Coordinates of C-alpha atoms in Angstrom, one line a residue:
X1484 CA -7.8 31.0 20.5
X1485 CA -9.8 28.1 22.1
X1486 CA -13.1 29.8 22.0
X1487 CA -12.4 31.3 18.1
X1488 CA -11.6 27.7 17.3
X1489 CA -14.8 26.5 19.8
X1490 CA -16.8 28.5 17.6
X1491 CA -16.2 26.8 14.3
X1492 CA -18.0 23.5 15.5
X1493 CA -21.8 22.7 15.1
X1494 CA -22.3 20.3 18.2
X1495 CA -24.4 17.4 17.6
X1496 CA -25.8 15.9 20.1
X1497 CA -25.0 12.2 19.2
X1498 CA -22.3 11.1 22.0
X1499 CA -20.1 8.2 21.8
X1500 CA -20.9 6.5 24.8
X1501 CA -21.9 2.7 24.5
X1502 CA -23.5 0.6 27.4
X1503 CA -21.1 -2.0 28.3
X1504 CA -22.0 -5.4 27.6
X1505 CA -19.9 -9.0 28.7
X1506 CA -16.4 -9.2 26.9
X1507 CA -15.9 -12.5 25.1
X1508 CA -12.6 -14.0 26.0
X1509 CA -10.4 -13.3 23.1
X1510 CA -7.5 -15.4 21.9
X1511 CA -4.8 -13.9 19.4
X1512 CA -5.0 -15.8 16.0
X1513 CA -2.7 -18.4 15.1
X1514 CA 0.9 -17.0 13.4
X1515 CA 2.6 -17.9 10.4
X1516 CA 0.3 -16.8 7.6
X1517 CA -1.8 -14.3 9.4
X1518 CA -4.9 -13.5 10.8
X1519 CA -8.0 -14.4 8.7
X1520 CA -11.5 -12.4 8.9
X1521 CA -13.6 -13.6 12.0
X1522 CA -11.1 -14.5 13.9
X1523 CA -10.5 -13.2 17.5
X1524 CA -7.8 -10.5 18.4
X1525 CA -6.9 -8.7 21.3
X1526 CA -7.0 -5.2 22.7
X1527 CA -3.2 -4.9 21.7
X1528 CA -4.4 -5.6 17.7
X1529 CA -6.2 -2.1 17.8
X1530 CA -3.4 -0.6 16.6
X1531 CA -2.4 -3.2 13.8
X1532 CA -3.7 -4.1 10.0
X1533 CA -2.8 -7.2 8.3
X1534 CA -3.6 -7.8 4.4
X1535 CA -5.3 -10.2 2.2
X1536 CA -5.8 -10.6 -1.5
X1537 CA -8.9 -8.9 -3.0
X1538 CA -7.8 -10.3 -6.8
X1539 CA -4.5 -11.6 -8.6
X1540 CA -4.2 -11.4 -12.5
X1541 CA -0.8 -13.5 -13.4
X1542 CA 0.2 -12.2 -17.3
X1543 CA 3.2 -13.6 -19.3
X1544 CA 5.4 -10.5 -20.6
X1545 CA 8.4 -9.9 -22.5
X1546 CA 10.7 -7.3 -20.4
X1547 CA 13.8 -7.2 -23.1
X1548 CA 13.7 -8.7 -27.2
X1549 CA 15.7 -8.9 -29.9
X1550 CA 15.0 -10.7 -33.5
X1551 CA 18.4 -12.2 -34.8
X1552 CA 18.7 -14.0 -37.8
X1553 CA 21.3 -17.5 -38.0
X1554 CA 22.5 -18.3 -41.0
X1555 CA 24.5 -21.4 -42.6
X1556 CA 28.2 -21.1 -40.5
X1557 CA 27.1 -18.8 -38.1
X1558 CA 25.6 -21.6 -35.5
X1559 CA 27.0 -21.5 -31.8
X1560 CA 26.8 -19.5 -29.5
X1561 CA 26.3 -15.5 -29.6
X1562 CA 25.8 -13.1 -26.7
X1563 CA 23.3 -10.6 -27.9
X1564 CA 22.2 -7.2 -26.5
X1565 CA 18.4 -7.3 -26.7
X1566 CA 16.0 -4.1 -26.5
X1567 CA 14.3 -3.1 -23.8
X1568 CA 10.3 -4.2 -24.7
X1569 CA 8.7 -3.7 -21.0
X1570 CA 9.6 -2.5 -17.7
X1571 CA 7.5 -3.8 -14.9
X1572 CA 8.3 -2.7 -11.1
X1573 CA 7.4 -3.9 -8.0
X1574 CA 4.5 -1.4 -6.2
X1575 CA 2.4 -1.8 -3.0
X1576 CA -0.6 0.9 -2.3
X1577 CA 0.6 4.6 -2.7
X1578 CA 4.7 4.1 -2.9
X1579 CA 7.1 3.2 -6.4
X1580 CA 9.2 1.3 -3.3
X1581 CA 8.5 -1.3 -1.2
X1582 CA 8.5 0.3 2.1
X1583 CA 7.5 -1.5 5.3
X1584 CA 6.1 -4.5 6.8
X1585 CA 2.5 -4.6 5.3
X1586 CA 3.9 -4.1 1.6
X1587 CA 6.4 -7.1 2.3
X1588 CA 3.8 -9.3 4.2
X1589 CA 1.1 -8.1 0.8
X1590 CA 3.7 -9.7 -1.9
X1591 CA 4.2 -12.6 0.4
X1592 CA 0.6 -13.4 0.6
X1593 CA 0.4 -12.8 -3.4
X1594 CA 3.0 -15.6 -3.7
X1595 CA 2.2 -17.8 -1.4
X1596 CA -1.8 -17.3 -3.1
X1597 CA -0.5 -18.3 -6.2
X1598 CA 2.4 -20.7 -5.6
X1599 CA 4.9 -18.4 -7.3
X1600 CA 8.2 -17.2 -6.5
X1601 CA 7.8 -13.2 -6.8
X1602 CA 9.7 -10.6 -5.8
X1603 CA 8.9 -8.9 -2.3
X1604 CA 11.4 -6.2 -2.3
X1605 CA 11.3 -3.3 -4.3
X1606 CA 13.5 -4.2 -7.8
X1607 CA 12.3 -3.3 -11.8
X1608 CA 13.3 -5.5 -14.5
X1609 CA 14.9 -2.1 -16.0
X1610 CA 18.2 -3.3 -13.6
X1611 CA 18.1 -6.6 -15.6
X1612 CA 21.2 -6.8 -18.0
X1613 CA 19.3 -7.1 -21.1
X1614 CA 22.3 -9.3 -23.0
X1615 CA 21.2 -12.8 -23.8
X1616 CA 23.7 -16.0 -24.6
X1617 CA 22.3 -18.6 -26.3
X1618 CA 23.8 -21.6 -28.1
X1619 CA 22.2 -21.6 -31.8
X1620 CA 22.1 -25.5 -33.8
X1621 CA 20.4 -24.2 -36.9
X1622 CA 20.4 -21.1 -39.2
X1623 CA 17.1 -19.6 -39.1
X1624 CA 15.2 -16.4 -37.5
X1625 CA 14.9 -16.2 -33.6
X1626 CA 13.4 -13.8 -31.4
X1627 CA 15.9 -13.6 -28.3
X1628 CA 14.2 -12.9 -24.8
X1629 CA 13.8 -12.3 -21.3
X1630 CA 10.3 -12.4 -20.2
X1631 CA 8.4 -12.9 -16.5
X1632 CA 4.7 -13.6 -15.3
X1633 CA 3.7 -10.4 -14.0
X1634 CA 1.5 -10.1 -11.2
X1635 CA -1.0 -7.7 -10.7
X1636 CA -4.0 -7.1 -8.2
X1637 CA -5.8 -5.6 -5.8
X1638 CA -5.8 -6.3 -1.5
X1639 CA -7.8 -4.8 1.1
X1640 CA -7.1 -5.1 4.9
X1641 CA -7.7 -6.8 8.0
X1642 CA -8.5 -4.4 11.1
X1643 CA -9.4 -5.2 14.6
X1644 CA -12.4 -3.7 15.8
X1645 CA -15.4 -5.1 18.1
X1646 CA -17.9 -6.9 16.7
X1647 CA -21.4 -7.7 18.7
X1648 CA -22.4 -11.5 18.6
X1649 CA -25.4 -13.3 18.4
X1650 CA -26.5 -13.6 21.9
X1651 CA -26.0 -9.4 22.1
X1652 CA -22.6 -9.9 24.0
X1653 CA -19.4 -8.1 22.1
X1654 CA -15.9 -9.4 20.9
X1655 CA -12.8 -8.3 19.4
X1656 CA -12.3 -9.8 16.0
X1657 CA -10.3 -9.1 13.0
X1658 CA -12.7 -7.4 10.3
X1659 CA -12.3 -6.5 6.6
X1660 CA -12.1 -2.9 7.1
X1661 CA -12.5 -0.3 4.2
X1662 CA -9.1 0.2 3.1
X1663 CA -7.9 -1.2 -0.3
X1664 CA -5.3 -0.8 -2.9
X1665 CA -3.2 -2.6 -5.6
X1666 CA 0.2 -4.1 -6.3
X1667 CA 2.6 -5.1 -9.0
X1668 CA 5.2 -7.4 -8.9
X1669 CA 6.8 -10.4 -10.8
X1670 CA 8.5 -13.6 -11.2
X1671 CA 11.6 -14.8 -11.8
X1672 CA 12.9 -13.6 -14.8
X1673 CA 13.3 -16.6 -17.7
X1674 CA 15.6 -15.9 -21.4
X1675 CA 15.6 -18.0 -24.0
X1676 CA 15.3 -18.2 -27.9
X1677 CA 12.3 -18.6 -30.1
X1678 CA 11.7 -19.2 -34.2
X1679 CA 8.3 -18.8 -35.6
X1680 CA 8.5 -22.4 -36.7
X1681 CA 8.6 -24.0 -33.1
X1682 CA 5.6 -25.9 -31.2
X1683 CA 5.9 -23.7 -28.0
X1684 CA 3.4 -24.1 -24.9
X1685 CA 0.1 -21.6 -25.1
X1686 CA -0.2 -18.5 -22.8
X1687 CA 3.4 -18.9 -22.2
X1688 CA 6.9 -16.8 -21.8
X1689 CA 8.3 -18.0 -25.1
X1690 CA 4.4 -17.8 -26.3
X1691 CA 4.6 -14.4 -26.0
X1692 CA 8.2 -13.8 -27.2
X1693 CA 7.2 -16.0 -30.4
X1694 CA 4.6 -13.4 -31.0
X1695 CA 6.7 -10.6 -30.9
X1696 CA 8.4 -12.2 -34.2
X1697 CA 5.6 -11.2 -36.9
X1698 CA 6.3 -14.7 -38.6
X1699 CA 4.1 -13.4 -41.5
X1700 CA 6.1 -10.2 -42.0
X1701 CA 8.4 -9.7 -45.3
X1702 CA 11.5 -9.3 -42.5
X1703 CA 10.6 -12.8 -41.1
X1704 CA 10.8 -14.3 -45.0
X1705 CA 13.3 -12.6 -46.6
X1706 CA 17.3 -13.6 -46.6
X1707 CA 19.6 -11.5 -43.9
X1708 CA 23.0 -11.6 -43.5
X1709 CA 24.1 -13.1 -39.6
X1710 CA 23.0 -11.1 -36.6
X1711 CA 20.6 -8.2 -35.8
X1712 CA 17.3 -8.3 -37.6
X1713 CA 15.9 -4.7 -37.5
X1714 CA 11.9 -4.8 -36.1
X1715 CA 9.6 -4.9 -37.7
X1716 CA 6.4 -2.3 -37.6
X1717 CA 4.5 -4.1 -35.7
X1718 CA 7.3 -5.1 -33.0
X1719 CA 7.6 -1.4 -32.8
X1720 CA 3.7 -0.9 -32.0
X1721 CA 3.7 -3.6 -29.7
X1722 CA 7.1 -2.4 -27.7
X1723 CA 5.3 1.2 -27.1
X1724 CA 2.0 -0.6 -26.4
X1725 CA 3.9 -2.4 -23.2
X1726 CA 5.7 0.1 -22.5
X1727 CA 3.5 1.7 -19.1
X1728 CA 3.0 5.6 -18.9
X1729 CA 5.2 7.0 -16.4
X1730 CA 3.8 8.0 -13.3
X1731 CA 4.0 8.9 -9.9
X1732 CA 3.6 5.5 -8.3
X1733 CA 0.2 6.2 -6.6
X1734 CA -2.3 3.3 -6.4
X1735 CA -5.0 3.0 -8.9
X1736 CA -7.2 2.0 -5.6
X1737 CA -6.2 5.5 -3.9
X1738 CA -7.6 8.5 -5.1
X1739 CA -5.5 11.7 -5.5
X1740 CA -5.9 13.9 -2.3
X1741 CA -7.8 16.7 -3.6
X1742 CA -9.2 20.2 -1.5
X1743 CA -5.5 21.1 -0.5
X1744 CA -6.4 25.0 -1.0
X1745 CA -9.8 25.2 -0.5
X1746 CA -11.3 26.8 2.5
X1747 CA -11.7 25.0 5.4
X1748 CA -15.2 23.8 5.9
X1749 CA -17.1 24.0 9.0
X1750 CA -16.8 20.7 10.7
X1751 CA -19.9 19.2 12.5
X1752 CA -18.8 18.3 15.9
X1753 CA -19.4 15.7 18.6
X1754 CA -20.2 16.7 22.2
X1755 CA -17.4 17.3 24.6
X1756 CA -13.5 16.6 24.0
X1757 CA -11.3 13.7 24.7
X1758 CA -7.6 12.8 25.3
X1759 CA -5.8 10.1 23.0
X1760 CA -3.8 8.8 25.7
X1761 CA -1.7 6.0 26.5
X1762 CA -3.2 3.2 28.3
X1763 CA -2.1 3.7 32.0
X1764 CA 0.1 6.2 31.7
X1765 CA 0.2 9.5 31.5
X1766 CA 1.3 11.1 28.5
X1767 CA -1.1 11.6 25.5
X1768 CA -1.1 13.1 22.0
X1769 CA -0.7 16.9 22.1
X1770 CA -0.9 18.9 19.1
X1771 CA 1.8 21.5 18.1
X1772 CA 2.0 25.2 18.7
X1773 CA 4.1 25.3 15.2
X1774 CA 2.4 24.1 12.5
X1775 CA 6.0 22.9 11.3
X1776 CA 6.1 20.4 14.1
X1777 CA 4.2 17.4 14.9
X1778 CA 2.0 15.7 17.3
X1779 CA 3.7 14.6 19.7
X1780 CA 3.2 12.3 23.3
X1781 CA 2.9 15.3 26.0
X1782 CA 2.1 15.1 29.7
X1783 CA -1.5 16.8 30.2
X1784 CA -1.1 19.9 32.9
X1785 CA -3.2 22.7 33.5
X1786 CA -0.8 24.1 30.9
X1787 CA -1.4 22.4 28.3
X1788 CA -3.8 25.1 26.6
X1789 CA -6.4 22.7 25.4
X1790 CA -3.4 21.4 23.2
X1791 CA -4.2 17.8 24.7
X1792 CA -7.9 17.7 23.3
X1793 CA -9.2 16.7 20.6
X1794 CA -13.0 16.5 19.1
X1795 CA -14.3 14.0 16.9
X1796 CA -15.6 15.8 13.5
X1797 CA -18.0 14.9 10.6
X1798 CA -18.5 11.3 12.1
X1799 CA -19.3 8.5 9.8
X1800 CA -19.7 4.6 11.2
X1801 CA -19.3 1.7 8.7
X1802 CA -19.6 -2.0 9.8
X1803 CA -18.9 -0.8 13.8
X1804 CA -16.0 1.2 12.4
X1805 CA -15.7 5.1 13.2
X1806 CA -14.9 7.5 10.5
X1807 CA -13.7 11.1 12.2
X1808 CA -12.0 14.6 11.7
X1809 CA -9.7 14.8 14.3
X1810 CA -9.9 18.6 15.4
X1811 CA -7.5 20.3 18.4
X1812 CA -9.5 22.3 20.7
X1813 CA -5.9 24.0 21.3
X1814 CA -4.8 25.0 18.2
X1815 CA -7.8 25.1 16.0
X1816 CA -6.4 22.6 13.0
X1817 CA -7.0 19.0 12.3
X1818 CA -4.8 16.1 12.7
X1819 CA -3.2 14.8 9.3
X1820 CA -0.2 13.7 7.8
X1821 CA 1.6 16.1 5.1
X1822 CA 1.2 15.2 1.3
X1823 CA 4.7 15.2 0.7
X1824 CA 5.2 12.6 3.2
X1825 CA 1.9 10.6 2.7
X1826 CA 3.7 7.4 1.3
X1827 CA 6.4 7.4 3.8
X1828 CA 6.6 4.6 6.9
X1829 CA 7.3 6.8 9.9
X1830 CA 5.6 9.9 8.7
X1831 CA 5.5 12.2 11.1
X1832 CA 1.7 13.4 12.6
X1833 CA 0.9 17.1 11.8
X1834 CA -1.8 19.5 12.2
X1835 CA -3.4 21.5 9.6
X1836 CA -5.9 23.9 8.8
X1837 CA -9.0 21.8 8.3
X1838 CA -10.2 20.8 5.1
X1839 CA -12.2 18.1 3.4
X1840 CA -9.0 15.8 2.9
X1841 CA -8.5 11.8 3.0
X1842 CA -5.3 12.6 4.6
X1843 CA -7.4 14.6 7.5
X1844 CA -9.8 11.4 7.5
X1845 CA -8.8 8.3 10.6
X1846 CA -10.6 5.4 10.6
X1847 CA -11.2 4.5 14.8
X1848 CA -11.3 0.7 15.9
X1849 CA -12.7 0.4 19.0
X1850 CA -12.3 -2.3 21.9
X1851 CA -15.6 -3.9 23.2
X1852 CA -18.1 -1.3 25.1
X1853 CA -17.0 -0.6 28.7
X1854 CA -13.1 -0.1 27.5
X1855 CA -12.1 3.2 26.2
X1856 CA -9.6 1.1 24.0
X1857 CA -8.8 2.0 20.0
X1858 CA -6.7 1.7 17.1
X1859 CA -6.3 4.4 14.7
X1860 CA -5.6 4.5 10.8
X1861 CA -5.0 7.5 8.5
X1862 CA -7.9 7.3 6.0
X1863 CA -5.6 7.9 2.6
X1864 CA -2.3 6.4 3.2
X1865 CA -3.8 3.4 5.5
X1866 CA -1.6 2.9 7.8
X1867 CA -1.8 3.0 11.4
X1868 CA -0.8 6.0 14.3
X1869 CA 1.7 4.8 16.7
X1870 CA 5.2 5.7 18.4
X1871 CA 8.5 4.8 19.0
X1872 CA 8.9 4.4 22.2
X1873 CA 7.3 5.9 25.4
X1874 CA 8.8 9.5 26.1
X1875 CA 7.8 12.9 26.7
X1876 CA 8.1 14.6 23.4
X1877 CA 8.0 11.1 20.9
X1878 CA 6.5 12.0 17.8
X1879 CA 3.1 10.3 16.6
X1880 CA 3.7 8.5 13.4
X1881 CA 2.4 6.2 10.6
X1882 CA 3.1 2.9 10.8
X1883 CA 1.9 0.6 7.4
X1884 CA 1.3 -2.5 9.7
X1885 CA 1.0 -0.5 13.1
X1886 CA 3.0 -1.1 16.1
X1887 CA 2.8 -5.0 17.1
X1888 CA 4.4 -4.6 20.4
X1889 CA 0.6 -2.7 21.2
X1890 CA 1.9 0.8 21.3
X1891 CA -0.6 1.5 18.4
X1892 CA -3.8 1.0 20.7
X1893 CA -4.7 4.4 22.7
X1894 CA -7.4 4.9 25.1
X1895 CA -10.0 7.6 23.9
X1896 CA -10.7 9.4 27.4
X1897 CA -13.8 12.1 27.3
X1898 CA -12.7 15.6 29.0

């Protein structure tokens, strides 16, 4: 199996080895808001991302409406069941939910960004009750509401990786790495009640709600008896014009993984093998016999069939940041987590027959040259490799923030 498997590589001869060079001292960034870009991290930060907002569009929006029509003795209050005009849900990167820490930490940085109050757990204004009470003083026609400031935008992430200094030495700092995708979320939601004759603020809630009345229509003019005023055409137009699409709750920012089928394509390899081991101890990653299990922390014996190492394939490097295949010299398939559970925390790392795949893509951050140090992050789904806890036969598994105890940072030890 090993030499088959040996055989599909096409050895470069570009190594990985880096002279080592004087270490600046490296102090962990402040807490509380985060770490910013340039600061200084720690070997133990390999392992970890952090976000920050790329962009933030903040748009007023009516979730539920209702036109209702007052007349002369029917002033006071009425408790109304409005229509359901849009449904906005809160989103991080690749998931409909809000699933781990760097989602929650993403919406708090939105808010605190923007000085709103939004929502950082995963909630739709489709759960709203969509009744509105309302006292009424004078006969007249009112558009009845609920409406929100959605928030809407794209963040990228903050890895650290080593970074070489003026004066040629290296240091460990936290870097804007290439990951990016985009989020949803909102405010509190706000009802109220709106005629087409009232002085209301621009680019507001009950701006927008008095818009959805069509003041100029023949329904806003004409006499109604009390209550329910049916819409009007173009309340209907602009109810299916906010309505969104359904879809799968993939990012805009994260393209569709694509290739799942096609045949494996021969993978150009680095030079020699290495273990992914953790620092100090003895177990390291060891791929699977069964391609329904995962990677897994293993003990490397002279049994371990090559299982243990691993070859770094169609190498990219961006801004001091490694791009590789991982490929098992033991089982011939390349480390990747499964489609179905690509937008899960915890994910379980698999092997698969190789193929030109985000999900078979890891970004590698690297300590300063002399350590064999790194952090490693899934290409697709962004998040970060780590475990559990230290035992023979843990599973390797996504993480969206990594691991902050450190358990995310691996030393990458050449065969």
């Amino acid at each position: 199996m090993a030499a088959t498997a040996s055989a599909a590589c096409v050895f470069t001869a570009a190594g990985l080895a880096a002279s080592p060079a004087a270490a600046a001292p490296a102090t962990t960034a402040a807490a509380g808001d985060g770490p910013e870009a340039g600061q200084s991290c720690t070997a133990a930060d390999l392992g970890t991302r952090h976000p920050y907002i790329k962009t933030s569009e903040v748009s007023p929006t009516i979730t539920h409406f209702k036109g209702w029509y007052v007349t002369e003795g029917t002033t006071g209050t009425h408790t109304v069941n409005t229509n359901t005009q849009t449904t906005i849900s809160v989103s991080v990167g690749l998931t409909g939910n809000v699933e781990g820490s760097f989602a929650v930490e993403t919406l708090g940085k939105v808010g605190a960004s923007l000085g709103l109050n939004v929502q950082v757990n995963y909630t739709s204004t489709s759960s709203v009750s969509d009744s509105v009470t309302w006292s009424f003083r004078q006969p007249g026609y009112y558009g009845l509401y609920k409406g929100t400031k959605k928030v809407t935008g794209t963040y990228g992430s903050l890895n650290c990786n080593r970074v070489q200094q003026d004066d040629g030495s290296w240091a460990l700092k936290w870097i804007k790495s290439a990951d990016t995708g985009s989020y949803t979320t909102y405010t509190t939601l706000e009802e109220g009640a709106v005629r087409c004759e009232d002085k209301v603020p621009a680019n507001s809630i009950m701006a927008k709600a008095q818009g959805l009345l069509d003041c100029g229509s023949p329904a806003a003019k004409a006499e109604h008896p009390a209550g329910a005023v049916a819409p009007t055409a173009k309340q209907m137009r602009d109810r299916l014009v906010q309505r969104p699409a359904h879809t799968s709750g993939m990012s805009a920012e994260q393209p569709k993984a694509t290739g799942r089928s096609a045949r494996a394509a021969a993978l150009n390899c680095e030079p020699g093998a290495y273990k992914i081991a953790v620092p100090g101890k003895p177990l390291s990653w060891g791929a699977p016999l069964l391609a329904a299990d995962g990677v897994r922390l293993r003990p490397s014996t002279i049994f371990s069939a090559h299982l243990d190492n691993w070859r770094l394939c169609n190498v990219t490097e961006n801004n001091g940041v490694l791009e590789a295949s991982l490929w098992n010299w033991g089982n011939g398939g390349c480390a990747t987590i499964a489609e179905q559970n690509a937008a899960n925390e915890q994910a379980v790392l698999q092997t698969a027959p190789c193929t030109e795949d985000d999900l078979q893509r890891f970004s590698i951050y690297r300590d300063v040259p002399g350590s064999a140090k790194i952090g490693v992050q899934n290409k697709y789904t962004g998040s970060m490799i780590g475990y559990d806890r230290y035992a023979d036969g843990e599973f390797l598994r996504q993480y969206s923030s990594g691991r902050q105890d450190g358990s995310g940072t691996f030393d990458l030890l050449k065969v």
